[in-house]
Amino acid sequence: MSNQAIPSLEKYANLMIEKMKEVEASDWRKPWFSQQFRGLPQNLSGRKYNNLNKAMLYFLCEKYNYQTPIFLTFAQAQKKNVLIVKGQSSFPVSYYELNIKNLITGEQVTKEFYNSLNKIEQKKYKVIPFLRYFNVFNLDQTNFAEKYPEKWEIIKRQFCFTEPVNDGYRNQLIDQTIEKQTWVCPIELKEQNHAFYSPGTDSITLPTIKQFSNGKEFYYTALHEMAHSTGHPERLARKFGYQGTFLYAHEELIAELSSAVTGRDLGLAVLPRKENAQYLKGWLSEITNDSKYILNILQDVNKAVTMIEEGIGLNAEQSTTQEVINSPTPVMTEDEYLASKGYRDSFYSEPVLHKGIQKTARQQERLSSINIEKNKTYLTERSAIKEEYQNLLDRGEIRQPTRIERIIKAANGHSDLESTQAARRIALAEGISWQPERSDLPVICQYYYDTRQQLHARFFQEGHIYDHLVWHDNEKYILCTGSRATGNYTEHILPPEEILQINKLNGNMSQVELQSSGCKSLIGDVSHSSDQGQISSYRILDKSTGKMEPLNIDNIDLRMQPPEALKKLLSGQQAEMTTKSGITQMMGLSKSPAGWTLQVGKQSFNVVDNSIEI
């Protein structure tokens, strides 16, 4: 165990001991977690902490009566120009990192590289998870409220707990789980005075909700028994002991904390079970004598809570996914932002040796030193762009994709890739619609202007020829088809190839924005001297800097590529492009001294993002 872990575990142990003594002093009438605020422990950007940290952070917030569950590191405080109040102490949070090495060469690789490999290639690497700790401070421990008073009031309102206590409380998620029997084992309601989980029959038996003095007590009990059921040999495989043994007491503590954390996430102040008072001394003794014991408990609680919350459908990210997806804020990962700026690779290199070019040792040494300097400059500039990306995130000008968006993106990758197939399987299992909406733009036969100089389009649809107006809205041309009365009214935004035909009709020789996405635009010069409307001099415009540079392409006709593929390229992603010879390849934009080029690449996707942000 690392030197960093020991003091962190001691803090965990001391906090747990304080809470247990507090519960005992209240004659087991005080809940594990009070409800001084709503919401989950998270950092300032809204990223939720994992279940490994939830219990400790809930305990900490209650101990010091913090107003919100928002925490930040010292470095994050500095970025926000926020000061830590003098005399305040930090608290450690833990998360898993992966050490990935090649079994033969011992070379260490990144998680992103490992996830880009297929299953056969991944077997050549050894993956070792290990815990890391970071120290965090609650917002109450900083001068955030003084520096940003308006933001502070918004945050307080966001986490203010206003739900009234009601004896007729019902929880829809747990009710549906029991009613539809979607839990990992059967749950039976009986008129009796005892609740229990039976490992032998792998089933839960509960009294009916009418037998409890209030609704919340029923759900406390249900969550406790559901926590026990996660330990079945075919699930998390915890060892169950007989009543009165160490293993039995160990399992009871896991069930107590798992139901308490899940209940708190549901907005319930879960009461400890008074019959477990007999195990309190044993729990305190184990935690006091061995600080690693609390880590083992928290790891088991983490797994149990994750299983329960997924089983009943409580998922904080999914509950807000639709709102986030519908947000107009541009979506971009750090890698995509780096690629859009021409810094896709993690290092800069040029070949020093080349066949047919003989160089002296001195020339080789000079070229090598030049390459080293170029690499240093490249890395410095790349770091600056990373900082720029983080600032955009903090200001809310861009956002990272949600888990569902990552799955949809990967599922639309090349069908031969294992990562694409894996993403499609996950989408199917979770009921996620990943297939893009297909355009139903009718076949347009002709554009013309009437006597009032209004633009019309004649188009063929469902066996008939129609004539409708085309509306010009800023840079967009919109064709409306169907009728609201018949329920098939549709607005079609005309694609670039149709806009070229309109420009040809206008008789313009113009610079046209062919496609746009994120901070990049594809620009071309359109000549209408021929029937085809030739495009020449492709260029890339960086909207953030206003700089326009040439796009050098060979063996690719951009006019023949789908608009979705061009959008992906401009946003820094790789896309399927078809060459003039009919070969389909994954390509991406790459920066070169002469401007921009198209570079053949490979898709890299992590279906399940298990990274933890502090």
Coordinates of C-alpha atoms in Angstrom, one line a residue:
M1 CA 0.0 0.0 0.0
S2 CA 1.3 3.5 -0.9
N3 CA 2.4 6.0 1.7
Q4 CA -0.4 8.3 0.3
A5 CA -3.1 5.7 1.1
I6 CA -2.4 5.2 4.8
P7 CA -3.3 8.8 6.1
S8 CA -6.2 8.8 3.7
L9 CA -7.6 5.6 5.1
E10 CA -7.0 6.9 8.6
K11 CA -9.2 9.9 7.8
Y12 CA -11.9 7.5 6.4
A13 CA -11.7 5.3 9.5
N14 CA -11.9 8.3 12.0
L15 CA -14.9 9.7 10.2
M16 CA -16.7 6.4 10.2
I17 CA -16.0 5.8 13.9
E18 CA -17.4 9.3 14.7
K19 CA -20.6 8.5 12.8
M20 CA -21.1 5.1 14.4
K21 CA -20.7 6.6 17.9
E22 CA -23.2 9.3 17.0
V23 CA -25.7 6.8 15.8
E24 CA -25.3 4.8 19.0
A25 CA -25.7 7.9 21.1
S26 CA -29.0 8.6 19.4
D27 CA -30.3 5.1 20.3
W28 CA -30.3 4.3 16.6
R29 CA -32.9 6.9 15.9
K30 CA -30.7 9.2 13.8
P31 CA -30.3 8.4 10.1
W32 CA -27.0 7.6 8.6
F33 CA -27.2 10.7 6.4
S34 CA -29.3 13.7 7.1
Q35 CA -31.0 15.8 4.3
Q36 CA -29.4 19.2 4.7
F37 CA -29.3 19.5 0.8
R38 CA -30.4 17.5 -2.2
G39 CA -28.1 16.3 -5.0
L40 CA -25.0 14.1 -5.2
P41 CA -21.4 14.8 -4.2
Q42 CA -19.7 16.4 -7.3
N43 CA -17.0 18.7 -8.4
L44 CA -17.5 22.3 -9.6
S45 CA -18.1 21.3 -13.2
G46 CA -20.9 18.9 -12.2
R47 CA -19.0 15.6 -12.5
K48 CA -20.4 13.2 -9.9
Y49 CA -18.0 11.3 -7.6
N50 CA -18.2 7.6 -7.7
N51 CA -19.9 5.4 -5.2
L52 CA -16.5 4.6 -3.5
N53 CA -16.5 8.2 -2.2
K54 CA -20.2 9.0 -1.7
A55 CA -20.5 7.6 1.8
M56 CA -17.5 9.5 3.2
L57 CA -18.4 12.8 1.5
Y58 CA -22.0 12.5 2.8
F59 CA -20.6 11.9 6.3
L60 CA -18.3 14.9 5.9
C61 CA -21.0 17.3 4.7
E62 CA -23.2 16.4 7.7
K63 CA -20.3 16.7 10.2
Y64 CA -19.4 20.2 9.1
N65 CA -23.0 21.2 8.0
Y66 CA -21.8 22.1 4.5
Q67 CA -24.5 23.9 2.4
T68 CA -23.8 22.1 -0.9
P69 CA -22.1 18.8 -1.9
I70 CA -19.7 20.5 -4.2
F71 CA -15.9 19.9 -3.8
L72 CA -12.8 21.1 -5.7
T73 CA -9.1 20.5 -5.6
F74 CA -6.5 23.2 -4.7
A75 CA -5.5 23.4 -8.4
Q76 CA -9.2 23.8 -9.5
A77 CA -9.6 26.6 -6.9
Q78 CA -6.6 28.4 -8.3
K79 CA -8.0 28.2 -11.9
K80 CA -11.2 29.8 -10.6
N81 CA -9.2 32.4 -8.6
V82 CA -10.8 31.1 -5.5
L83 CA -8.9 31.1 -2.1
I84 CA -9.1 28.3 0.5
V85 CA -10.0 29.8 3.9
K86 CA -7.1 29.8 6.2
G87 CA -7.0 26.9 8.6
Q88 CA -9.3 24.6 6.6
S89 CA -8.3 21.0 6.0
S90 CA -8.7 19.0 2.9
F91 CA -10.3 15.5 2.6
P92 CA -9.1 12.7 0.4
V93 CA -11.2 11.2 -2.4
S94 CA -10.1 8.0 -4.2
Y95 CA -10.4 6.8 -7.7
Y96 CA -9.0 3.9 -9.8
E97 CA -6.3 4.4 -12.5
L98 CA -5.0 1.7 -14.9
N99 CA -1.4 0.6 -15.4
I100 CA -1.4 -1.0 -18.8
K101 CA 1.8 -2.7 -20.0
N102 CA 2.8 -5.0 -22.9
L103 CA 3.4 -8.5 -21.6
I104 CA 6.5 -9.0 -23.8
T105 CA 8.2 -5.6 -24.1
G106 CA 7.0 -4.1 -20.8
E107 CA 6.0 -0.9 -22.7
Q108 CA 3.4 1.2 -20.9
V109 CA 0.5 2.5 -23.0
T110 CA -2.4 4.8 -22.4
K111 CA -6.0 3.8 -21.7
E112 CA -7.1 5.4 -24.9
F113 CA -4.6 3.3 -27.0
Y114 CA -5.6 0.1 -25.2
N115 CA -9.3 0.7 -25.8
S116 CA -8.7 1.3 -29.5
L117 CA -7.3 -2.3 -29.8
N118 CA -9.5 -5.3 -30.6
K119 CA -10.0 -8.1 -28.1
I120 CA -7.2 -10.3 -29.5
E121 CA -4.7 -7.4 -29.4
Q122 CA -5.7 -6.5 -25.9
K123 CA -4.7 -9.9 -24.6
K124 CA -1.1 -8.9 -25.3
Y125 CA -1.3 -6.3 -22.5
K126 CA -1.6 -6.6 -18.7
V127 CA -4.0 -4.3 -17.0
I128 CA -3.4 -3.5 -13.3
P129 CA -5.9 -1.1 -11.5
F130 CA -4.6 0.9 -8.6
L131 CA -6.1 3.5 -6.3
R132 CA -5.0 7.1 -6.3
Y133 CA -6.0 9.9 -3.9
F134 CA -6.7 13.6 -4.4
N135 CA -7.4 16.1 -1.6
V136 CA -10.5 18.2 -2.0
F137 CA -12.2 21.1 -0.3
N138 CA -15.9 21.9 0.0
L139 CA -17.1 25.2 -1.5
D140 CA -17.9 26.3 2.1
Q141 CA -14.2 26.1 2.8
T142 CA -13.4 28.8 0.2
N143 CA -14.2 32.4 -0.6
F144 CA -16.3 31.3 -3.6
A145 CA -19.5 32.9 -2.1
E146 CA -17.7 36.3 -1.7
K147 CA -16.0 36.2 -5.1
Y148 CA -19.0 35.0 -7.1
P149 CA -22.1 35.9 -5.0
E150 CA -24.6 35.5 -7.9
K151 CA -23.3 32.1 -8.9
W152 CA -23.3 31.1 -5.2
E153 CA -27.0 32.0 -4.9
I154 CA -27.8 29.9 -8.0
I155 CA -25.9 26.9 -6.6
K156 CA -27.6 27.1 -3.2
R157 CA -31.0 27.2 -4.9
Q158 CA -30.0 24.2 -7.0
F159 CA -29.2 22.1 -3.9
C160 CA -31.8 23.5 -1.6
F161 CA -33.9 20.6 -0.1
T162 CA -37.6 21.5 -0.1
E163 CA -39.4 18.1 -0.2
P164 CA -41.8 17.9 2.7
V165 CA -41.8 14.9 5.0
N166 CA -44.8 12.9 4.2
D167 CA -46.0 9.6 5.8
G168 CA -47.7 8.7 2.6
Y169 CA -44.3 8.6 0.8
R170 CA -44.1 6.4 -2.3
N171 CA -41.0 5.8 -4.4
Q172 CA -41.8 5.1 -8.0
L173 CA -38.5 3.4 -9.0
I174 CA -38.6 0.8 -6.2
D175 CA -42.4 0.3 -6.6
Q176 CA -41.9 -0.5 -10.3
T177 CA -39.0 -2.8 -9.6
I178 CA -41.1 -4.8 -7.2
E179 CA -44.3 -4.7 -9.3
K180 CA -42.6 -5.8 -12.5
Q181 CA -40.1 -8.1 -10.7
T182 CA -37.1 -6.6 -12.6
W183 CA -34.7 -7.0 -9.6
V184 CA -31.9 -9.6 -9.8
C185 CA -34.0 -12.0 -7.7
P186 CA -37.7 -12.3 -6.8
I187 CA -39.2 -9.9 -4.2
E188 CA -42.3 -11.2 -2.5
L189 CA -44.6 -9.1 -0.3
K190 CA -46.3 -11.0 2.6
E191 CA -48.4 -10.1 5.6
Q192 CA -45.8 -10.9 8.2
N193 CA -43.4 -9.1 10.7
H194 CA -40.0 -10.0 9.3
A195 CA -38.0 -9.0 6.3
F196 CA -35.1 -11.1 5.0
Y197 CA -33.0 -12.2 2.1
S198 CA -32.6 -16.0 1.7
P199 CA -29.3 -17.0 -0.1
G200 CA -30.6 -20.5 -0.4
T201 CA -33.6 -19.6 -2.5
D202 CA -32.1 -16.4 -3.8
S203 CA -35.2 -14.4 -2.9
I204 CA -36.3 -11.4 -0.8
T205 CA -39.4 -11.4 1.4
L206 CA -40.8 -8.2 2.7
P207 CA -43.9 -7.2 4.8
T208 CA -46.5 -5.2 2.9
I209 CA -46.2 -1.4 2.9
K210 CA -49.4 -1.1 5.0
Q211 CA -47.6 -2.8 7.9
F212 CA -45.1 0.1 8.2
S213 CA -45.8 3.2 10.2
N214 CA -44.8 5.3 7.2
G215 CA -43.9 4.6 3.6
K216 CA -40.2 5.5 3.9
E217 CA -39.6 2.7 6.5
F218 CA -40.8 0.2 3.9
Y219 CA -38.2 1.5 1.3
Y220 CA -35.4 1.5 3.9
T221 CA -36.1 -2.2 4.6
A222 CA -36.4 -3.0 0.9
L223 CA -33.0 -1.3 0.0
H224 CA -31.3 -3.2 2.9
E225 CA -32.5 -6.6 1.7
M226 CA -31.7 -5.7 -1.9
A227 CA -28.1 -4.8 -0.8
H228 CA -27.8 -8.3 0.8
S229 CA -29.0 -9.9 -2.5
T230 CA -26.1 -8.3 -4.4
G231 CA -23.7 -10.6 -2.6
H232 CA -25.1 -13.8 -4.2
P233 CA -22.3 -16.1 -5.6
E234 CA -23.4 -15.4 -9.1
R235 CA -23.2 -11.6 -8.6
L236 CA -20.7 -9.9 -6.3
A237 CA -19.8 -13.2 -4.5
R238 CA -19.5 -12.0 -0.9
K239 CA -19.3 -14.5 1.9
F240 CA -22.3 -14.8 4.1
G241 CA -21.9 -16.1 7.7
Y242 CA -24.2 -17.3 10.4
Q243 CA -25.8 -14.8 12.8
G244 CA -23.4 -13.7 15.5
T245 CA -20.2 -14.4 13.4
F246 CA -17.7 -11.9 12.0
L247 CA -18.8 -12.6 8.4
Y248 CA -22.4 -11.9 9.3
A249 CA -21.5 -8.6 11.0
H250 CA -19.3 -7.7 8.0
E251 CA -22.2 -8.3 5.6
E252 CA -24.6 -6.3 7.8
L253 CA -22.3 -3.3 7.7
I254 CA -22.1 -3.5 3.9
A255 CA -25.9 -3.7 3.7
E256 CA -26.3 -0.8 6.1
L257 CA -24.1 1.6 4.2
S258 CA -25.2 0.4 0.7
S259 CA -28.9 1.0 1.6
A260 CA -28.0 4.4 3.2
V261 CA -26.0 5.6 0.2
T262 CA -28.7 4.5 -2.3
G263 CA -31.4 5.9 -0.1
R264 CA -29.6 9.3 0.2
D265 CA -29.3 9.4 -3.6
L266 CA -33.1 8.8 -3.8
G267 CA -33.7 11.6 -1.3
L268 CA -34.4 9.3 1.7
A269 CA -32.8 9.7 5.2
V270 CA -32.3 6.0 5.8
L271 CA -32.4 4.9 9.5
P272 CA -30.0 2.3 10.8
R273 CA -31.5 -1.0 11.9
K274 CA -31.6 -1.1 15.6
E275 CA -31.0 -4.9 15.7
N276 CA -27.5 -4.3 14.3
A277 CA -26.5 -2.5 17.5
Q278 CA -25.0 -5.8 18.8
Y279 CA -22.4 -5.6 16.0
L280 CA -21.3 -2.0 16.6
K281 CA -18.5 -2.9 19.0
G282 CA -17.1 -5.4 16.5
W283 CA -17.3 -2.8 13.6
L284 CA -15.5 -0.2 15.7
S285 CA -12.9 -2.7 16.8
E286 CA -12.1 -3.8 13.2
I287 CA -12.0 -0.2 11.9
T288 CA -9.8 1.0 14.8
N289 CA -7.3 -1.9 14.5
D290 CA -7.0 -2.0 10.8
S291 CA -7.6 1.1 8.7
K292 CA -7.6 -1.1 5.5
Y293 CA -10.8 -2.7 6.7
I294 CA -12.8 0.5 5.9
L295 CA -11.4 0.5 2.4
N296 CA -12.6 -3.1 1.9
I297 CA -16.0 -2.1 3.2
L298 CA -16.2 0.9 0.9
Q299 CA -15.2 -1.1 -2.2
D300 CA -18.0 -3.6 -1.5
V301 CA -20.4 -0.8 -0.9
N302 CA -19.4 0.8 -4.2
K303 CA -20.2 -2.3 -6.1
A304 CA -23.5 -3.0 -4.3
V305 CA -24.7 0.6 -4.7
T306 CA -23.9 0.6 -8.4
M307 CA -25.8 -2.6 -8.9
I308 CA -28.9 -1.4 -6.9
E309 CA -29.0 2.0 -8.7
E310 CA -28.6 0.4 -12.1
G311 CA -31.2 -2.2 -11.2
I312 CA -33.9 0.3 -10.1
G313 CA -33.1 2.7 -12.9
L314 CA -31.6 5.4 -10.8
N315 CA -28.9 6.9 -13.0
A316 CA -28.0 10.6 -12.5
E317 CA -26.4 10.9 -15.9
Q318 CA -29.3 9.3 -17.8
S319 CA -31.9 11.4 -16.0
T320 CA -30.4 14.5 -17.4
T321 CA -29.1 13.2 -20.7
Q322 CA -32.0 14.3 -22.8
E323 CA -31.7 17.9 -21.4
V324 CA -28.0 17.9 -22.1
I325 CA -28.3 16.4 -25.6
N326 CA -30.9 19.0 -26.6
S327 CA -28.6 21.8 -25.3
P328 CA -27.2 24.1 -28.1
T329 CA -23.8 24.0 -26.5
P330 CA -21.2 22.5 -28.9
V331 CA -20.1 19.0 -28.0
M332 CA -16.4 18.2 -28.3
T333 CA -13.9 15.9 -26.5
E334 CA -10.4 17.1 -25.7
D335 CA -8.9 14.9 -28.4
E336 CA -11.4 16.2 -31.0
Y337 CA -10.5 19.8 -30.0
L338 CA -6.8 19.1 -30.3
A339 CA -7.3 17.5 -33.7
S340 CA -9.4 20.4 -34.9
K341 CA -6.4 22.7 -34.1
G342 CA -4.0 20.4 -35.9
Y343 CA -2.5 18.8 -32.8
R344 CA -4.0 15.3 -33.0
D345 CA -0.8 13.4 -32.2
S346 CA 0.7 13.3 -28.7
F347 CA 4.2 14.1 -30.1
Y348 CA 5.8 15.7 -33.2
S349 CA 8.1 13.7 -35.5
E350 CA 9.6 13.9 -38.9
P351 CA 11.7 11.1 -40.5
V352 CA 15.4 11.8 -40.1
L353 CA 16.5 9.0 -42.3
H354 CA 15.1 8.4 -45.8
K355 CA 15.9 5.8 -48.4
G356 CA 17.9 7.2 -51.3
I357 CA 19.0 10.2 -49.4
Q358 CA 22.5 9.8 -47.9
K359 CA 23.4 12.1 -45.1
T360 CA 26.6 12.4 -43.0
A361 CA 26.6 11.7 -39.3
R362 CA 26.8 15.4 -38.6
Q363 CA 23.8 16.2 -40.8
Q364 CA 21.9 13.4 -39.1
E365 CA 22.8 14.8 -35.7
R366 CA 21.7 18.3 -36.7
L367 CA 18.4 17.0 -38.1
S368 CA 17.8 15.0 -34.9
S369 CA 18.4 18.1 -32.7
I370 CA 16.1 20.2 -34.9
N371 CA 13.4 17.5 -34.5
I372 CA 13.8 17.5 -30.7
E373 CA 13.3 21.3 -30.7
K374 CA 10.3 21.0 -32.9
N375 CA 8.9 18.4 -30.6
K376 CA 9.4 20.7 -27.6
T377 CA 7.6 23.5 -29.3
Y378 CA 4.8 21.2 -30.5
L379 CA 4.3 19.9 -26.9
T380 CA 4.2 23.4 -25.5
E381 CA 1.7 24.6 -28.0
R382 CA -0.4 21.4 -27.5
S383 CA -0.4 22.0 -23.7
A384 CA -1.6 25.6 -24.3
I385 CA -4.5 24.3 -26.5
K386 CA -5.4 21.8 -23.7
E387 CA -5.6 24.7 -21.3
E388 CA -7.7 26.6 -23.9
Y389 CA -10.1 23.6 -24.1
Q390 CA -10.4 23.5 -20.3
N391 CA -11.2 27.2 -20.1
L392 CA -14.0 26.7 -22.8
L393 CA -15.4 23.9 -20.7
D394 CA -15.3 26.0 -17.5
R395 CA -17.1 28.8 -19.2
G396 CA -19.7 26.5 -20.6
E397 CA -19.0 27.4 -24.3
I398 CA -18.5 23.7 -25.1
R399 CA -19.3 20.5 -23.3
Q400 CA -18.1 16.9 -23.2
P401 CA -20.3 14.2 -24.8
T402 CA -22.5 12.2 -22.4
R403 CA -22.1 8.4 -22.2
I404 CA -25.1 8.0 -24.5
E405 CA -23.6 10.4 -27.1
R406 CA -20.3 8.4 -27.0
I407 CA -22.2 5.2 -27.6
I408 CA -24.2 6.7 -30.5
K409 CA -21.0 8.1 -32.0
A410 CA -19.2 4.7 -31.8
A411 CA -22.2 2.8 -33.1
N412 CA -22.1 4.9 -36.3
G413 CA -18.4 3.9 -36.9
H414 CA -17.1 1.5 -39.5
S415 CA -19.1 -1.7 -39.3
D416 CA -15.9 -3.9 -39.5
L417 CA -14.6 -2.5 -36.2
E418 CA -15.1 -4.5 -33.0
S419 CA -15.7 -1.2 -31.1
T420 CA -18.5 -0.3 -33.4
Q421 CA -20.2 -3.7 -33.0
A422 CA -19.7 -3.5 -29.2
A423 CA -21.3 0.0 -29.1
R424 CA -24.3 -1.3 -31.2
R425 CA -24.8 -4.2 -28.8
I426 CA -24.8 -1.8 -25.8
A427 CA -27.2 0.5 -27.6
L428 CA -29.5 -2.4 -28.3
A429 CA -29.4 -3.7 -24.7
E430 CA -30.1 -0.2 -23.3
G431 CA -32.8 0.8 -25.9
I432 CA -30.7 3.6 -27.4
S433 CA -31.5 4.6 -30.9
W434 CA -28.1 5.0 -32.6
Q435 CA -29.0 5.1 -36.3
P436 CA -28.9 8.6 -37.7
E437 CA -32.1 10.1 -39.2
R438 CA -32.1 9.7 -42.9
S439 CA -32.8 12.7 -45.1
D440 CA -36.2 12.5 -46.9
L441 CA -35.3 15.5 -49.2
P442 CA -37.3 15.0 -52.4
V443 CA -35.7 14.9 -55.8
I444 CA -35.5 18.6 -56.9
C445 CA -35.9 19.0 -60.7
Q446 CA -35.5 22.8 -61.1
Y447 CA -35.0 26.1 -59.3
Y448 CA -36.4 29.4 -60.7
Y449 CA -37.5 32.9 -59.7
D450 CA -41.1 34.1 -60.3
T451 CA -42.1 37.6 -61.4
R452 CA -41.9 38.8 -57.8
Q453 CA -38.3 37.5 -57.6
Q454 CA -39.3 34.7 -55.1
L455 CA -37.3 31.5 -55.3
H456 CA -39.2 28.3 -56.2
A457 CA -38.3 24.7 -56.4
R458 CA -40.0 22.1 -58.6
F459 CA -39.6 18.6 -57.0
F460 CA -40.7 15.0 -57.5
Q461 CA -42.3 13.3 -54.5
E462 CA -44.6 10.3 -54.2
G463 CA -45.2 10.1 -57.9
H464 CA -46.2 13.8 -58.3
I465 CA -44.5 17.0 -59.3
Y466 CA -44.8 19.9 -56.8
D467 CA -43.8 23.6 -56.9
H468 CA -43.0 25.2 -53.6
L469 CA -41.3 28.4 -52.4
V470 CA -37.7 28.2 -51.0
W471 CA -37.1 30.4 -48.0
H472 CA -33.8 32.1 -47.5
D473 CA -32.9 32.4 -43.8
N474 CA -29.4 34.0 -43.3
E475 CA -27.1 31.4 -44.8
K476 CA -29.7 28.6 -45.0
Y477 CA -32.2 27.7 -47.7
I478 CA -35.3 25.9 -46.5
L479 CA -37.8 24.0 -48.6
C480 CA -41.1 23.1 -47.0
T481 CA -43.0 20.0 -48.2
G482 CA -46.3 18.4 -47.1
S483 CA -49.1 20.0 -45.2
R484 CA -49.8 20.7 -41.5
A485 CA -53.4 19.7 -42.2
T486 CA -52.4 16.2 -43.3
G487 CA -49.7 15.9 -40.6
N488 CA -46.7 15.4 -43.0
Y489 CA -45.4 19.0 -43.0
T490 CA -41.6 18.9 -43.1
E491 CA -38.9 21.6 -43.3
H492 CA -35.8 20.6 -45.3
I493 CA -32.6 22.6 -44.9
L494 CA -31.0 22.3 -48.4
P495 CA -27.6 20.7 -48.4
P496 CA -24.5 22.3 -50.0
E497 CA -24.9 20.7 -53.4
E498 CA -28.4 22.2 -53.7
I499 CA -27.1 25.6 -52.6
L500 CA -24.6 25.4 -55.5
Q501 CA -27.4 25.1 -57.9
I502 CA -29.1 28.1 -56.5
N503 CA -25.9 30.1 -56.7
K504 CA -25.5 29.0 -60.3
L505 CA -29.0 30.3 -60.9
N506 CA -28.0 33.6 -59.3
G507 CA -25.0 33.8 -61.7
N508 CA -22.6 34.3 -58.8
M509 CA -18.9 33.6 -58.9
S510 CA -18.5 33.3 -55.1
Q511 CA -16.7 32.0 -52.1
V512 CA -19.1 29.6 -50.5
E513 CA -19.2 27.9 -47.1
L514 CA -19.7 24.3 -48.1
Q515 CA -19.9 22.9 -44.6
S516 CA -19.4 24.0 -41.0
S517 CA -19.1 22.3 -37.6
G518 CA -17.6 23.4 -34.3
C519 CA -15.0 26.0 -34.8
K520 CA -14.1 25.1 -38.4
S521 CA -15.7 25.8 -41.8
L522 CA -15.0 24.3 -45.2
I523 CA -14.7 27.0 -47.8
G524 CA -14.6 26.7 -51.6
D525 CA -14.6 28.9 -54.7
V526 CA -17.6 28.1 -56.9
S527 CA -17.5 28.8 -60.6
H528 CA -20.8 28.7 -62.5
S529 CA -19.3 28.9 -66.0
S530 CA -20.0 25.2 -66.5
D531 CA -23.2 23.2 -66.0
Q532 CA -21.7 21.3 -63.1
G533 CA -20.8 24.3 -60.9
Q534 CA -17.1 23.4 -60.4
I535 CA -15.5 24.0 -56.9
S536 CA -11.9 24.9 -56.6
S537 CA -9.4 26.1 -54.0
Y538 CA -10.8 24.3 -50.9
R539 CA -9.8 26.0 -47.6
I540 CA -10.3 25.6 -43.9
L541 CA -11.5 28.6 -41.9
D542 CA -10.7 28.5 -38.1
K543 CA -13.6 30.6 -36.7
S544 CA -11.8 31.1 -33.4
T545 CA -8.8 32.9 -34.9
G546 CA -10.2 34.0 -38.3
K547 CA -7.3 32.3 -40.0
M548 CA -8.0 30.6 -43.4
E549 CA -5.5 28.0 -44.7
P550 CA -5.6 25.8 -47.8
L551 CA -6.9 22.2 -47.7
N552 CA -4.7 20.0 -49.9
I553 CA -6.6 16.9 -51.1
D554 CA -5.6 14.2 -53.5
N555 CA -7.8 11.4 -54.9
I556 CA -10.8 12.7 -52.9
D557 CA -13.8 14.5 -54.3
L558 CA -15.3 16.3 -51.4
R559 CA -18.5 17.0 -53.4
M560 CA -19.3 13.2 -53.4
Q561 CA -18.9 12.8 -49.6
P562 CA -21.9 12.8 -47.2
P563 CA -22.5 16.1 -45.3
E564 CA -22.3 14.1 -42.0
A565 CA -18.7 12.9 -42.9
L566 CA -17.6 16.5 -43.6
K567 CA -19.1 17.7 -40.3
K568 CA -17.1 15.0 -38.5
L569 CA -13.9 16.1 -40.2
L570 CA -14.4 19.7 -39.3
S571 CA -15.1 18.9 -35.6
G572 CA -11.9 17.0 -35.3
Q573 CA -13.3 13.5 -35.7
Q574 CA -12.4 10.8 -38.2
A575 CA -14.9 10.0 -40.9
E576 CA -15.5 7.5 -43.7
M577 CA -14.3 9.0 -47.0
T578 CA -14.6 7.4 -50.4
T579 CA -11.7 7.9 -52.8
K580 CA -12.1 8.5 -56.6
S581 CA -11.2 4.9 -57.1
G582 CA -14.1 3.8 -54.8
I583 CA -12.1 2.7 -51.7
T584 CA -13.6 3.7 -48.4
Q585 CA -11.2 4.7 -45.6
M586 CA -11.3 6.3 -42.2
M587 CA -9.7 9.8 -42.6
G588 CA -9.1 12.9 -40.4
L589 CA -7.8 16.4 -40.8
S590 CA -4.2 16.9 -40.1
K591 CA -2.2 20.2 -39.9
S592 CA 0.9 20.6 -42.0
P593 CA 3.3 23.5 -42.7
A594 CA 1.5 23.9 -46.1
G595 CA -1.9 24.0 -44.5
W596 CA -4.4 21.2 -44.0
T597 CA -4.4 17.7 -45.4
L598 CA -6.5 14.5 -45.2
Q599 CA -4.7 11.7 -43.3
V600 CA -5.7 8.1 -43.2
G601 CA -6.3 7.0 -39.6
K602 CA -8.1 4.5 -37.4
Q603 CA -11.1 4.8 -35.1
S604 CA -10.5 4.9 -31.4
F605 CA -13.4 4.6 -29.0
N606 CA -13.9 3.8 -25.4
V607 CA -17.4 2.3 -25.1
V608 CA -17.5 2.5 -21.3
D609 CA -15.7 5.6 -20.0
N610 CA -14.5 4.7 -16.6
S611 CA -12.3 7.7 -16.1
I612 CA -12.9 9.7 -12.9
E613 CA -12.6 13.4 -12.7
I614 CA -11.7 14.9 -9.4

